[in-house]
mmCIF file of C-alpha atoms in Angstrom:
data_model
loop_
_atom_site.group_PDB
_atom_site.id
_atom_site.type_symbol
_atom_site.label_atom_id
_atom_site.label_comp_id
_atom_site.label_asym_id
_atom_site.label_seq_id
_atom_site.Cartn_x
_atom_site.Cartn_y
_atom_site.Cartn_z
ATOM 1 C CA UNK A 24 -61.542 12.439 -148.034
ATOM 2 C CA UNK A 25 -58.717 14.198 -146.139
ATOM 3 C CA UNK A 26 -59.356 16.297 -143.050
ATOM 4 C CA UNK A 27 -56.835 18.503 -141.292
ATOM 5 C CA UNK A 28 -56.762 19.469 -137.685
ATOM 6 C CA UNK A 29 -58.779 16.508 -136.536
ATOM 7 C CA UNK A 30 -59.774 16.817 -132.860
ATOM 8 C CA UNK A 31 -60.464 13.677 -130.876
ATOM 9 C CA UNK A 32 -62.135 13.672 -127.530
ATOM 10 C CA UNK A 33 -61.669 10.876 -125.040
ATOM 11 C CA UNK A 34 -63.822 10.056 -122.113
ATOM 12 C CA UNK A 35 -61.935 7.978 -119.575
ATOM 13 C CA UNK A 36 -63.460 7.367 -116.193
ATOM 14 C CA UNK A 37 -65.961 10.108 -116.826
ATOM 15 C CA UNK A 38 -63.322 12.890 -117.263
ATOM 16 C CA UNK A 39 -62.467 14.386 -120.633
ATOM 17 C CA UNK A 40 -59.006 15.489 -121.741
ATOM 18 C CA UNK A 41 -57.450 16.757 -124.938
ATOM 19 C CA UNK A 42 -54.163 15.082 -125.884
ATOM 20 C CA UNK A 43 -51.258 17.046 -127.342
ATOM 21 C CA UNK A 44 -50.381 14.155 -129.582
ATOM 22 C CA UNK A 45 -52.340 11.187 -130.768
ATOM 23 C CA UNK A 46 -53.437 8.798 -128.046
ATOM 24 C CA UNK A 47 -51.266 10.321 -125.273
ATOM 25 C CA UNK A 48 -52.972 12.377 -122.572
ATOM 26 C CA UNK A 49 -51.223 15.354 -120.948
ATOM 27 C CA UNK A 50 -50.084 15.334 -117.357
ATOM 28 C CA UNK A 51 -51.983 18.493 -116.578
ATOM 29 C CA UNK A 52 -55.381 17.002 -116.965
ATOM 30 C CA UNK A 53 -56.842 14.566 -114.492
ATOM 31 C CA UNK A 54 -58.079 11.595 -116.386
ATOM 32 C CA UNK A 55 -59.141 9.369 -113.540
ATOM 33 C CA UNK A 56 -60.750 9.679 -110.152
ATOM 34 C CA UNK A 57 -58.514 6.930 -108.763
ATOM 35 C CA UNK A 58 -54.799 7.608 -108.201
ATOM 36 C CA UNK A 59 -53.926 4.222 -109.535
ATOM 37 C CA UNK A 60 -54.742 5.536 -112.988
ATOM 38 C CA UNK A 61 -52.521 8.596 -112.630
ATOM 39 C CA UNK A 62 -50.442 8.696 -115.825
ATOM 40 C CA UNK A 63 -46.758 9.247 -116.201
ATOM 41 C CA UNK A 64 -45.346 12.348 -117.901
ATOM 42 C CA UNK A 65 -44.862 10.647 -121.242
ATOM 43 C CA UNK A 66 -46.198 7.132 -120.889
ATOM 44 C CA UNK A 67 -44.786 4.747 -123.402
ATOM 45 C CA UNK A 68 -46.737 2.724 -123.961
ATOM 46 C CA UNK A 69 -49.910 3.914 -122.305
ATOM 47 C CA UNK A 70 -50.530 1.843 -119.166
ATOM 48 C CA UNK A 71 -54.262 1.729 -119.333
ATOM 49 C CA UNK A 72 -55.654 0.027 -116.249
ATOM 50 C CA UNK A 73 -52.327 -1.605 -115.270
ATOM 51 C CA UNK A 74 -50.390 1.071 -113.349
ATOM 52 C CA UNK A 75 -47.793 -1.440 -112.144
ATOM 53 C CA UNK A 76 -46.281 -1.209 -115.635
ATOM 54 C CA UNK A 77 -45.948 2.548 -115.558
ATOM 55 C CA UNK A 78 -43.298 3.158 -112.850
ATOM 56 C CA UNK A 79 -43.016 6.273 -110.692
ATOM 57 C CA UNK A 80 -42.538 9.856 -111.754
ATOM 58 C CA UNK A 81 -39.923 11.297 -109.384
ATOM 59 C CA UNK A 82 -40.510 14.976 -108.831
ATOM 60 C CA UNK A 83 -44.258 15.133 -109.327
ATOM 61 C CA UNK A 84 -44.855 15.368 -105.582
ATOM 62 C CA UNK A 85 -46.623 12.015 -105.381
ATOM 63 C CA UNK A 86 -45.077 8.953 -103.711
ATOM 64 C CA UNK A 87 -45.605 6.083 -106.114
ATOM 65 C CA UNK A 88 -44.627 2.862 -104.368
ATOM 66 C CA UNK A 89 -42.768 0.662 -104.817
ATOM 67 C CA UNK A 90 -40.744 2.827 -107.191
ATOM 68 C CA UNK A 91 -40.396 5.812 -104.885
ATOM 69 C CA UNK A 92 -39.600 6.078 -101.172
ATOM 70 C CA UNK A 93 -40.454 9.758 -101.062
ATOM 71 C CA UNK A 94 -41.350 12.624 -103.375
ATOM 72 C CA UNK A 95 -41.381 16.249 -102.296
ATOM 73 C CA UNK A 96 -41.521 17.639 -105.783
ATOM 74 C CA UNK A 97 -39.237 20.646 -106.207
ATOM 75 C CA UNK A 98 -37.850 20.118 -102.686
ATOM 76 C CA UNK A 99 -36.220 16.821 -103.633
ATOM 77 C CA UNK A 100 -32.480 16.903 -103.073
ATOM 78 C CA UNK A 101 -32.458 20.083 -101.014
ATOM 79 C CA UNK A 102 -30.557 20.086 -97.689
ATOM 80 C CA UNK A 103 -32.789 18.941 -94.890
ATOM 81 C CA UNK A 104 -35.511 17.652 -97.178
ATOM 82 C CA UNK A 105 -34.814 14.010 -96.373
ATOM 83 C CA UNK A 106 -35.544 13.045 -99.960
ATOM 84 C CA UNK A 107 -32.991 12.748 -102.744
ATOM 85 C CA UNK A 108 -33.435 13.815 -106.360
ATOM 86 C CA UNK A 109 -33.974 10.129 -107.092
ATOM 87 C CA UNK A 110 -36.856 9.997 -104.602
ATOM 88 C CA UNK A 111 -34.896 7.927 -102.099
ATOM 89 C CA UNK A 112 -35.007 8.656 -98.391
ATOM 90 C CA UNK A 113 -31.794 10.159 -97.016
ATOM 91 C CA UNK A 114 -30.873 11.072 -93.437
ATOM 92 C CA UNK A 115 -32.255 14.431 -92.533
ATOM 93 C CA UNK A 116 -29.680 16.280 -90.444
ATOM 94 C CA UNK A 117 -31.513 18.304 -87.859
ATOM 95 C CA UNK A 118 -34.546 16.106 -87.341
ATOM 96 C CA UNK A 119 -33.155 14.811 -84.046
ATOM 97 C CA UNK A 120 -32.930 11.238 -85.334
ATOM 98 C CA UNK A 121 -29.520 9.620 -85.611
ATOM 99 C CA UNK A 122 -29.331 7.969 -89.027
ATOM 100 C CA UNK A 123 -26.336 6.709 -90.971
ATOM 101 C CA UNK A 124 -24.046 8.355 -92.014
ATOM 102 C CA UNK A 125 -24.760 10.997 -89.373
ATOM 103 C CA UNK A 126 -22.349 11.046 -86.422
ATOM 104 C CA UNK A 127 -24.810 12.939 -84.249
ATOM 105 C CA UNK A 128 -28.131 14.741 -84.502
ATOM 106 C CA UNK A 129 -29.459 16.910 -81.705
ATOM 107 C CA UNK A 130 -32.126 18.585 -83.774
ATOM 108 C CA UNK A 131 -32.372 22.314 -83.157
ATOM 109 C CA UNK A 132 -29.296 22.146 -80.888
ATOM 110 C CA UNK A 133 -26.976 21.175 -83.736
ATOM 111 C CA UNK A 134 -24.192 23.716 -83.994
ATOM 112 C CA UNK A 135 -24.903 25.386 -80.657
ATOM 113 C CA UNK A 136 -21.938 25.955 -78.280
ATOM 114 C CA UNK A 137 -21.254 22.912 -76.156
ATOM 115 C CA UNK A 138 -23.589 20.638 -78.103
ATOM 116 C CA UNK A 139 -20.700 18.627 -79.572
ATOM 117 C CA UNK A 140 -22.598 18.291 -82.851
ATOM 118 C CA UNK A 141 -22.152 20.519 -85.878
ATOM 119 C CA UNK A 142 -24.901 21.755 -88.173
ATOM 120 C CA UNK A 143 -23.750 19.054 -90.595
ATOM 121 C CA UNK A 144 -24.363 16.356 -87.947
ATOM 122 C CA UNK A 145 -20.642 15.746 -87.407
ATOM 123 C CA UNK A 146 -19.142 15.335 -83.948
ATOM 124 C CA UNK A 147 -17.008 18.307 -82.994
ATOM 125 C CA UNK A 148 -15.359 16.772 -79.900
ATOM 126 C CA UNK A 149 -12.568 14.585 -81.208
ATOM 127 C CA UNK A 150 -11.778 16.484 -84.381
ATOM 128 C CA UNK A 151 -8.610 17.922 -82.854
ATOM 129 C CA UNK A 152 -9.966 21.473 -82.994
ATOM 130 C CA UNK A 153 -11.103 23.358 -79.907
ATOM 131 C CA UNK A 154 -14.579 24.350 -81.050
ATOM 132 C CA UNK A 155 -16.942 26.705 -79.291
ATOM 133 C CA UNK A 156 -17.996 25.238 -75.937
ATOM 134 C CA UNK A 157 -14.971 22.898 -75.700
ATOM 135 C CA UNK A 158 -12.190 23.323 -73.153
ATOM 136 C CA UNK A 159 -9.779 21.151 -75.120
ATOM 137 C CA UNK A 160 -9.628 18.673 -77.984
ATOM 138 C CA UNK A 161 -6.773 16.200 -78.340
ATOM 139 C CA UNK A 162 -8.406 14.294 -81.180
ATOM 140 C CA UNK A 163 -7.990 10.536 -80.903
ATOM 141 C CA UNK A 164 -6.103 10.999 -77.618
ATOM 142 C CA UNK A 165 -9.156 12.346 -75.806
ATOM 143 C CA UNK A 166 -9.691 10.284 -72.672
ATOM 144 C CA UNK A 167 -6.149 8.868 -72.688
ATOM 145 C CA UNK A 168 -4.137 9.332 -69.500
ATOM 146 C CA UNK A 169 -1.833 12.336 -69.662
ATOM 147 C CA UNK A 170 -3.587 13.785 -72.708
ATOM 148 C CA UNK A 171 -5.141 16.397 -70.440
ATOM 149 C CA UNK A 172 -8.455 16.163 -72.274
ATOM 150 C CA UNK A 173 -11.461 13.966 -71.512
ATOM 151 C CA UNK A 174 -13.757 12.230 -73.973
ATOM 152 C CA UNK A 175 -16.229 15.122 -73.702
ATOM 153 C CA UNK A 176 -13.492 17.684 -74.424
ATOM 154 C CA UNK A 177 -13.182 19.028 -70.901
ATOM 155 C CA UNK A 178 -9.785 19.475 -69.259
ATOM 156 C CA UNK A 179 -8.833 16.590 -66.965
ATOM 157 C CA UNK A 180 -5.876 15.701 -64.771
ATOM 158 C CA UNK A 181 -2.423 14.950 -66.095
ATOM 159 C CA UNK A 182 1.035 14.331 -64.677
ATOM 160 C CA UNK A 183 2.449 17.711 -63.797
ATOM 161 C CA UNK A 184 -0.745 19.540 -62.879
ATOM 162 C CA UNK A 185 0.040 19.303 -59.176
ATOM 163 C CA UNK A 186 -2.905 17.010 -58.433
ATOM 164 C CA UNK A 187 -2.444 13.308 -57.627
ATOM 165 C CA UNK A 188 -4.769 11.429 -59.991
ATOM 166 C CA UNK A 189 -5.033 7.922 -58.576
ATOM 167 C CA UNK A 190 -4.480 5.140 -59.461
ATOM 168 C CA UNK A 191 -2.290 6.307 -62.352
ATOM 169 C CA UNK A 192 -0.194 8.672 -60.251
ATOM 170 C CA UNK A 193 1.643 8.056 -56.987
ATOM 171 C CA UNK A 194 2.581 11.694 -56.578
ATOM 172 C CA UNK A 195 2.380 15.003 -58.417
ATOM 173 C CA UNK A 196 4.170 18.137 -57.261
ATOM 174 C CA UNK A 197 3.613 20.053 -60.458
ATOM 175 C CA UNK A 198 5.733 20.215 -63.574
ATOM 176 C CA UNK A 199 8.386 22.446 -62.035
ATOM 177 C CA UNK A 200 9.033 20.236 -58.991
ATOM 178 C CA UNK A 201 8.475 16.746 -60.392
ATOM 179 C CA UNK A 202 11.883 15.140 -60.852
ATOM 180 C CA UNK A 203 13.722 17.824 -58.904
ATOM 181 C CA UNK A 204 16.461 16.606 -56.505
ATOM 182 C CA UNK A 205 14.934 15.663 -53.192
ATOM 183 C CA UNK A 206 11.359 16.029 -54.432
ATOM 184 C CA UNK A 207 10.550 12.344 -54.035
ATOM 185 C CA UNK A 208 8.444 12.454 -57.200
ATOM 186 C CA UNK A 209 9.625 11.606 -60.706
ATOM 187 C CA UNK A 210 8.729 13.281 -63.987
ATOM 188 C CA UNK A 211 6.296 10.418 -64.572
ATOM 189 C CA UNK A 212 4.576 10.971 -61.221
ATOM 190 C CA UNK A 213 5.991 7.895 -59.507
ATOM 191 C CA UNK A 214 7.611 8.009 -56.093
ATOM 192 C CA UNK A 215 11.412 7.994 -55.953
ATOM 193 C CA UNK A 216 13.816 7.975 -52.991
ATOM 194 C CA UNK A 217 13.865 11.317 -51.248
ATOM 195 C CA UNK A 218 16.907 13.268 -50.235
ATOM 196 C CA UNK A 219 18.684 11.872 -47.168
ATOM 197 C CA UNK A 220 19.009 13.986 -43.982
ATOM 198 C CA UNK A 221 22.351 15.225 -45.261
ATOM 199 C CA UNK A 222 20.634 16.302 -48.483
ATOM 200 C CA UNK A 223 22.630 13.975 -50.707
ATOM 201 C CA UNK A 224 21.023 11.702 -53.234
ATOM 202 C CA UNK A 225 20.429 8.092 -52.094
ATOM 203 C CA UNK A 226 23.201 5.722 -53.044
ATOM 204 C CA UNK A 227 24.735 2.421 -52.027
ATOM 205 C CA UNK A 228 27.048 3.071 -49.102
ATOM 206 C CA UNK A 229 25.081 5.824 -47.402
ATOM 207 C CA UNK A 230 24.028 3.475 -44.608
ATOM 208 C CA UNK A 231 20.361 3.523 -45.591
ATOM 209 C CA UNK A 232 18.614 0.659 -47.342
ATOM 210 C CA UNK A 233 17.031 2.261 -50.404
ATOM 211 C CA UNK A 234 14.575 -0.281 -51.790
ATOM 212 C CA UNK A 235 13.834 1.853 -54.819
ATOM 213 C CA UNK A 236 17.485 1.474 -55.819
ATOM 214 C CA UNK A 237 17.327 -2.310 -55.416
ATOM 215 C CA UNK A 238 19.406 -2.416 -52.235
ATOM 216 C CA UNK A 239 19.099 -5.464 -49.992
ATOM 217 C CA UNK A 240 21.366 -4.035 -47.327
ATOM 218 C CA UNK A 241 23.630 -1.072 -46.678
ATOM 219 C CA UNK A 242 26.302 -1.030 -43.976
ATOM 220 C CA UNK A 243 27.765 2.211 -45.190
ATOM 221 C CA UNK A 244 31.572 2.234 -45.115
ATOM 222 C CA UNK A 245 31.579 -1.388 -43.923
ATOM 223 C CA UNK A 246 30.021 -2.692 -47.142
ATOM 224 C CA UNK A 247 32.211 -5.465 -48.509
ATOM 225 C CA UNK A 248 34.177 -5.969 -45.313
ATOM 226 C CA UNK A 249 34.364 -9.349 -43.605
ATOM 227 C CA UNK A 250 32.509 -7.975 -40.626
ATOM 228 C CA UNK A 251 29.571 -7.000 -42.829
ATOM 229 C CA UNK A 252 26.945 -9.214 -44.376
ATOM 230 C CA UNK A 253 26.555 -6.666 -47.168
ATOM 231 C CA UNK A 254 28.538 -6.460 -50.392
ATOM 232 C CA UNK A 255 29.909 -3.294 -51.957
ATOM 233 C CA UNK A 256 26.869 -3.302 -54.261
ATOM 234 C CA UNK A 257 24.461 -3.417 -51.318
ATOM 235 C CA UNK A 258 23.498 -7.049 -51.886
ATOM 236 C CA UNK A 259 23.441 -9.665 -49.129
ATOM 237 C CA UNK A 260 26.442 -11.959 -49.081
ATOM 238 C CA UNK A 261 25.938 -15.697 -49.708
ATOM 239 C CA UNK A 262 26.149 -18.131 -46.753
ATOM 240 C CA UNK A 263 29.430 -18.260 -44.876
ATOM 241 C CA UNK A 264 30.801 -20.587 -42.201
ATOM 242 C CA UNK A 265 33.117 -19.906 -39.295
ATOM 243 C CA UNK A 266 35.082 -22.877 -37.936
ATOM 244 C CA UNK A 267 32.748 -25.360 -36.337
ATOM 245 C CA UNK A 268 30.069 -22.715 -36.034
ATOM 246 C CA UNK A 269 26.753 -23.187 -37.769
ATOM 247 C CA UNK A 270 26.213 -21.250 -40.973
ATOM 248 C CA UNK A 271 24.657 -17.886 -40.178
ATOM 249 C CA UNK A 272 23.450 -15.247 -42.591
ATOM 250 C CA UNK A 273 21.027 -12.353 -42.159
ATOM 251 C CA UNK A 274 19.146 -13.601 -45.208
ATOM 252 C CA UNK A 275 16.546 -15.956 -43.651
ATOM 253 C CA UNK A 276 16.724 -18.217 -46.709
ATOM 254 C CA UNK A 277 20.362 -19.002 -45.875
ATOM 255 C CA UNK A 278 20.080 -18.808 -42.098
ATOM 256 C CA UNK A 279 21.019 -22.109 -40.438
ATOM 257 C CA UNK A 280 20.783 -20.844 -36.879
ATOM 258 C CA UNK A 281 18.140 -22.127 -34.482
ATOM 259 C CA UNK A 282 14.578 -21.282 -35.472
ATOM 260 C CA UNK A 283 14.203 -18.848 -32.572
ATOM 261 C CA UNK A 284 17.389 -16.990 -33.344
ATOM 262 C CA UNK A 285 18.989 -14.935 -36.035
ATOM 263 C CA UNK A 286 22.657 -14.351 -36.648
ATOM 264 C CA UNK A 287 25.245 -11.674 -37.153
ATOM 265 C CA UNK A 288 29.005 -11.425 -37.194
ATOM 266 C CA UNK A 289 31.007 -9.258 -34.834
ATOM 267 C CA UNK A 290 34.584 -8.471 -35.735
ATOM 268 C CA UNK A 291 36.831 -9.980 -38.407
ATOM 269 C CA UNK A 292 37.972 -13.427 -37.306
ATOM 270 C CA UNK A 293 35.304 -13.729 -34.636
ATOM 271 C CA UNK A 294 32.617 -16.339 -34.605
ATOM 272 C CA UNK A 295 29.086 -15.800 -35.808
ATOM 273 C CA UNK A 296 26.581 -15.037 -33.098
ATOM 274 C CA UNK A 297 22.853 -15.528 -32.877
ATOM 275 C CA UNK A 298 20.393 -13.182 -31.214
ATOM 276 C CA UNK A 299 16.849 -13.780 -30.109
ATOM 277 C CA UNK A 300 14.385 -12.640 -32.763
ATOM 278 C CA UNK A 301 12.504 -9.783 -31.197
ATOM 279 C CA UNK A 302 9.270 -10.007 -33.100
ATOM 280 C CA UNK A 303 10.262 -7.963 -36.117
ATOM 281 C CA UNK A 304 9.595 -9.217 -39.610
ATOM 282 C CA UNK A 305 12.087 -10.964 -41.890
ATOM 283 C CA UNK A 306 10.735 -11.757 -45.359
ATOM 284 C CA UNK A 307 11.993 -15.034 -46.809
ATOM 285 C CA UNK A 308 10.706 -14.190 -50.270
ATOM 286 C CA UNK A 309 12.188 -10.722 -50.410
ATOM 287 C CA UNK A 310 15.513 -10.467 -48.561
ATOM 288 C CA UNK A 311 15.632 -6.844 -49.650
ATOM 289 C CA UNK A 312 12.722 -6.094 -47.343
ATOM 290 C CA UNK A 313 13.618 -7.271 -43.837
ATOM 291 C CA UNK A 314 12.835 -5.418 -40.657
ATOM 292 C CA UNK A 315 15.926 -5.197 -38.533
ATOM 293 C CA UNK A 316 17.501 -3.452 -35.570
ATOM 294 C CA UNK A 317 21.043 -2.547 -34.629
ATOM 295 C CA UNK A 318 22.949 -4.021 -31.749
ATOM 296 C CA UNK A 319 25.911 -2.221 -30.210
ATOM 297 C CA UNK A 320 28.757 -4.584 -29.424
ATOM 298 C CA UNK A 321 32.457 -4.019 -29.018
ATOM 299 C CA UNK A 322 32.086 -0.395 -30.000
ATOM 300 C CA UNK A 323 30.270 -1.112 -33.283
ATOM 301 C CA UNK A 324 26.708 -1.561 -34.413
ATOM 302 C CA UNK A 325 25.553 -4.820 -35.998
ATOM 303 C CA UNK A 326 22.321 -5.525 -37.762
ATOM 304 C CA UNK A 327 20.241 -8.301 -36.210
ATOM 305 C CA UNK A 328 17.413 -9.756 -38.285
ATOM 306 C CA UNK A 329 14.299 -10.928 -36.474
ATOM 307 C CA UNK A 330 11.137 -12.877 -37.267
ATOM 308 C CA UNK A 331 7.430 -12.635 -36.370
ATOM 309 C CA UNK A 332 5.774 -14.395 -33.461
ATOM 310 C CA UNK A 333 8.837 -14.590 -31.199
ATOM 311 C CA UNK A 334 9.670 -12.263 -28.349
ATOM 312 C CA UNK A 335 12.854 -11.849 -26.389
ATOM 313 C CA UNK A 336 13.020 -11.316 -22.654
ATOM 314 C CA UNK A 337 13.717 -7.657 -23.327
ATOM 315 C CA UNK A 338 12.459 -6.123 -26.546
ATOM 316 C CA UNK A 339 14.556 -3.870 -28.693
ATOM 317 C CA UNK A 340 13.256 -0.330 -28.462
ATOM 318 C CA UNK A 341 15.054 1.288 -31.386
ATOM 319 C CA UNK A 342 14.340 -0.457 -34.698
ATOM 320 C CA UNK A 343 16.427 0.375 -37.742
ATOM 321 C CA UNK A 344 16.601 2.879 -39.401
ATOM 322 C CA UNK A 345 15.711 5.010 -36.372
ATOM 323 C CA UNK A 346 18.502 6.687 -34.430
ATOM 324 C CA UNK A 347 20.412 4.981 -31.663
ATOM 325 C CA UNK A 348 21.146 1.320 -31.119
ATOM 326 C CA UNK A 349 19.785 -1.594 -29.139
ATOM 327 C CA UNK A 350 21.750 -2.946 -26.229
ATOM 328 C CA UNK A 351 19.093 -4.947 -24.395
ATOM 329 C CA UNK A 352 18.681 -7.915 -26.729
ATOM 330 C CA UNK A 353 20.248 -11.117 -25.334
ATOM 331 C CA UNK A 354 23.096 -12.424 -27.465
ATOM 332 C CA UNK A 355 24.545 -15.903 -27.265
ATOM 333 C CA UNK A 356 27.411 -17.703 -28.904
ATOM 334 C CA UNK A 357 25.947 -20.269 -31.272
ATOM 335 C CA UNK A 358 29.025 -22.491 -31.266
#
């Protein structure tokens, strides 16, 4: 006997449902009181009492572990939902939690002026664009000296702003004056020799020892002459001898005079003389940095180098490069 339109009724777990096709229940009808029997949309095959074989149904609003990490139903995949269309957890920009690949997340403050974090959870300071709330933005150079911009995109010191930022800068007279003749400050904010009293630029032969130029000595017009211990390039001459006289040289490394004396030469052809060291400093390691004074003799001034810890009967009162000369330091012939 043939029957059409046969209706079958199932009773599973005490709840009845009417399938739309043989043996498969619909998803709109609860067929179990326990969630572990919740069917999939189109189960194939029907799981029965073994839900671990069914898998999850992403998008039904139910989190079915271990197949799903989240399930917000129709909200899956929407910005800020925190759940992808595949029911996987994703960082939720704006929840105040920093999660990869977010660069920042300040919650409700994202995108506000000065927050440093965009609405997309991207850092604004460092993108090379001066965003709202930023004073500057030098990109990857933020925080580098002379970039003018700090790591938090606020303006900071730089060479040429007229402010000495130690320890990087030795001086800063502003961009207009740095490097100007006589300013004493270079374009890179380092100290340079200043203009001499006559307002000419420092140079070898001006009678002033300019250490910044590498000068070890400077006897002015006498540089290179026999009476001078200084060469035409403002370097100390090597040791010299005079007859039976001991070798004398203002450079302490070459000085062969008695330990309590230092030496100088008077006029061409004359012997070397030694003078009592008057307590001023002579640096053996750096001949370019000796303290010295001038001694007037025979109408000329001569530099006399001195050492620490020794005093003469009468101290020199006018150390080089101050004005005047010393005439009270005892001088003796060393030969």
